């Protein structure tokens, strides 16, 4: 059975022409057909993952086999406790009270303005598709270790765009200018970026920024945004 070009798993084609695992569009008829849609498979999977609901029942009272009725004990009322009257202390004269000297603070703290310290942001690695592919061509393992948990700002040429609201798939494929590289870069976006992706054209040079997500058929970047 052929594999999905997106997730790499052995797969079959659903009734709406999608991969049964990731929903990637499969246009070839060489895949075995499943008589269900991708949405139905996804709902069945979520249904199986839900834990069964166990209803709690209150314990029943023990049976009363004797002839005597249950006895009840009356709780005695607590004795009232009288609090002693507070002793009157002589008031201190104003002259005898010394106020502590105010501590010296920065100007903004003395004015009552407290600014939170800015959180450190990871530095993005600016790189082109050609440079990225060159690193993987030399040593894939070393390149993967170098870019793991890194933010990449990648510049390349739009080779293909996929905006699929049914399967919730939004990404673009970036290639080199000459399109001779062995590797391409797959930049995955959130649904809110769909209008911007629809305005892109094939062959257009763009810059995207996202988090490195490993490599399969392509070099993967997730949570991408278009950089103006």
PDB file of N, CA and C in Angstrom, residues 2 6-7 20 39 50 60-61 65 67 70 72 74 82 105 111 121 130 136 147 156 161 175 179 186 188:
ATOM      1  N   UNK A   2       0.630   2.241  -0.837  1.00  0.00           N
ATOM      2  CA  UNK A   2       1.502   3.430  -0.897  1.00  0.00           C
ATOM      3  C   UNK A   2       1.406   4.257   0.373  1.00  0.00           C
ATOM      4  N   UNK A   6       2.698  13.353   2.897  1.00  0.00           N
ATOM      5  CA  UNK A   6       2.768  14.388   3.944  1.00  0.00           C
ATOM      6  C   UNK A   6       3.251  13.800   5.265  1.00  0.00           C
ATOM      7  N   UNK A   7       2.538  12.751   5.784  1.00  0.00           N
ATOM      8  CA  UNK A   7       2.916  12.190   7.084  1.00  0.00           C
ATOM      9  C   UNK A   7       3.830  10.982   6.964  1.00  0.00           C
ATOM     10  N   UNK A  20      -6.100   9.031   5.428  1.00  0.00           N
ATOM     11  CA  UNK A  20      -6.882   8.635   6.587  1.00  0.00           C
ATOM     12  C   UNK A  20      -6.245   9.047   7.905  1.00  0.00           C
ATOM     13  N   UNK A  39     -13.419  13.363   8.025  1.00  0.00           N
ATOM     14  CA  UNK A  39     -14.083  13.933   9.210  1.00  0.00           C
ATOM     15  C   UNK A  39     -14.727  12.827  10.044  1.00  0.00           C
ATOM     16  N   UNK A  50     -12.673   9.187  24.490  1.00  0.00           N
ATOM     17  CA  UNK A  50     -13.394   9.729  25.641  1.00  0.00           C
ATOM     18  C   UNK A  50     -13.567   8.645  26.693  1.00  0.00           C
ATOM     19  N   UNK A  60     -26.510   2.982  50.573  1.00  0.00           N
ATOM     20  CA  UNK A  60     -27.812   2.804  51.219  1.00  0.00           C
ATOM     21  C   UNK A  60     -27.616   2.611  52.717  1.00  0.00           C
ATOM     22  N   UNK A  61     -28.547   3.092  53.550  1.00  0.00           N
ATOM     23  CA  UNK A  61     -28.406   2.951  55.014  1.00  0.00           C
ATOM     24  C   UNK A  61     -28.501   1.491  55.425  1.00  0.00           C
ATOM     25  N   UNK A  65     -32.627  -4.320  61.844  1.00  0.00           N
ATOM     26  CA  UNK A  65     -33.261  -5.600  62.156  1.00  0.00           C
ATOM     27  C   UNK A  65     -33.786  -5.662  63.592  1.00  0.00           C
ATOM     28  N   UNK A  67     -35.701  -4.297  67.221  1.00  0.00           N
ATOM     29  CA  UNK A  67     -37.009  -3.729  67.544  1.00  0.00           C
ATOM     30  C   UNK A  67     -36.884  -2.356  68.141  1.00  0.00           C
ATOM     31  N   UNK A  70     -33.768   3.800  66.579  1.00  0.00           N
ATOM     32  CA  UNK A  70     -32.434   4.409  66.727  1.00  0.00           C
ATOM     33  C   UNK A  70     -32.432   5.495  67.776  1.00  0.00           C
ATOM     34  N   UNK A  72     -30.829   8.897  69.578  1.00  0.00           N
ATOM     35  CA  UNK A  72     -30.212  10.164  69.190  1.00  0.00           C
ATOM     36  C   UNK A  72     -29.656  10.822  70.438  1.00  0.00           C
ATOM     37  N   UNK A  74     -28.333  14.245  72.238  1.00  0.00           N
ATOM     38  CA  UNK A  74     -28.440  15.693  72.142  1.00  0.00           C
ATOM     39  C   UNK A  74     -27.100  16.300  72.511  1.00  0.00           C
ATOM     40  N   UNK A  82     -16.775  34.431  77.955  1.00  0.00           N
ATOM     41  CA  UNK A  82     -16.721  35.892  78.015  1.00  0.00           C
ATOM     42  C   UNK A  82     -15.290  36.345  77.805  1.00  0.00           C
ATOM     43  N   UNK A 105      14.362  54.928  46.037  1.00  0.00           N
ATOM     44  CA  UNK A 105      13.949  54.046  44.952  1.00  0.00           C
ATOM     45  C   UNK A 105      14.184  54.748  43.623  1.00  0.00           C
ATOM     46  N   UNK A 111       7.393  57.269  41.649  1.00  0.00           N
ATOM     47  CA  UNK A 111       6.175  57.845  41.075  1.00  0.00           C
ATOM     48  C   UNK A 111       5.014  56.875  41.114  1.00  0.00           C
ATOM     49  N   UNK A 121      13.258  36.925  24.519  1.00  0.00           N
ATOM     50  CA  UNK A 121      12.707  36.301  23.319  1.00  0.00           C
ATOM     51  C   UNK A 121      13.825  35.595  22.575  1.00  0.00           C
ATOM     52  N   UNK A 130      18.301  28.056   0.017  1.00  0.00           N
ATOM     53  CA  UNK A 130      19.543  27.470  -0.499  1.00  0.00           C
ATOM     54  C   UNK A 130      20.496  27.110   0.635  1.00  0.00           C
ATOM     55  N   UNK A 136      21.560  20.511   5.052  1.00  0.00           N
ATOM     56  CA  UNK A 136      21.034  19.151   5.086  1.00  0.00           C
ATOM     57  C   UNK A 136      21.737  18.253   4.069  1.00  0.00           C
ATOM     58  N   UNK A 147      19.187  23.021  14.409  1.00  0.00           N
ATOM     59  CA  UNK A 147      17.973  23.839  14.307  1.00  0.00           C
ATOM     60  C   UNK A 147      16.862  23.406  15.255  1.00  0.00           C
ATOM     61  N   UNK A 156      12.533  32.383   0.520  1.00  0.00           N
ATOM     62  CA  UNK A 156      12.558  31.506  -0.643  1.00  0.00           C
ATOM     63  C   UNK A 156      11.457  31.866  -1.617  1.00  0.00           C
ATOM     64  N   UNK A 161       1.002  26.393  -2.876  1.00  0.00           N
ATOM     65  CA  UNK A 161       0.207  26.850  -1.737  1.00  0.00           C
ATOM     66  C   UNK A 161      -0.956  25.896  -1.550  1.00  0.00           C
ATOM     67  N   UNK A 175      10.830  26.981  -2.276  1.00  0.00           N
ATOM     68  CA  UNK A 175      11.916  26.362  -3.027  1.00  0.00           C
ATOM     69  C   UNK A 175      13.006  27.401  -3.260  1.00  0.00           C
ATOM     70  N   UNK A 179      15.279  26.180  -8.263  1.00  0.00           N
ATOM     71  CA  UNK A 179      14.490  24.965  -8.083  1.00  0.00           C
ATOM     72  C   UNK A 179      15.306  23.705  -8.395  1.00  0.00           C
ATOM     73  N   UNK A 186       8.664  23.231   3.977  1.00  0.00           N
ATOM     74  CA  UNK A 186       7.198  23.246   4.144  1.00  0.00           C
ATOM     75  C   UNK A 186       6.848  24.097   5.358  1.00  0.00           C
ATOM     76  N   UNK A 188       4.039  25.624   7.709  1.00  0.00           N
ATOM     77  CA  UNK A 188       2.659  25.415   8.111  1.00  0.00           C
ATOM     78  C   UNK A 188       2.138  26.637   8.866  1.00  0.00           C
TER      79      UNK A 188
END
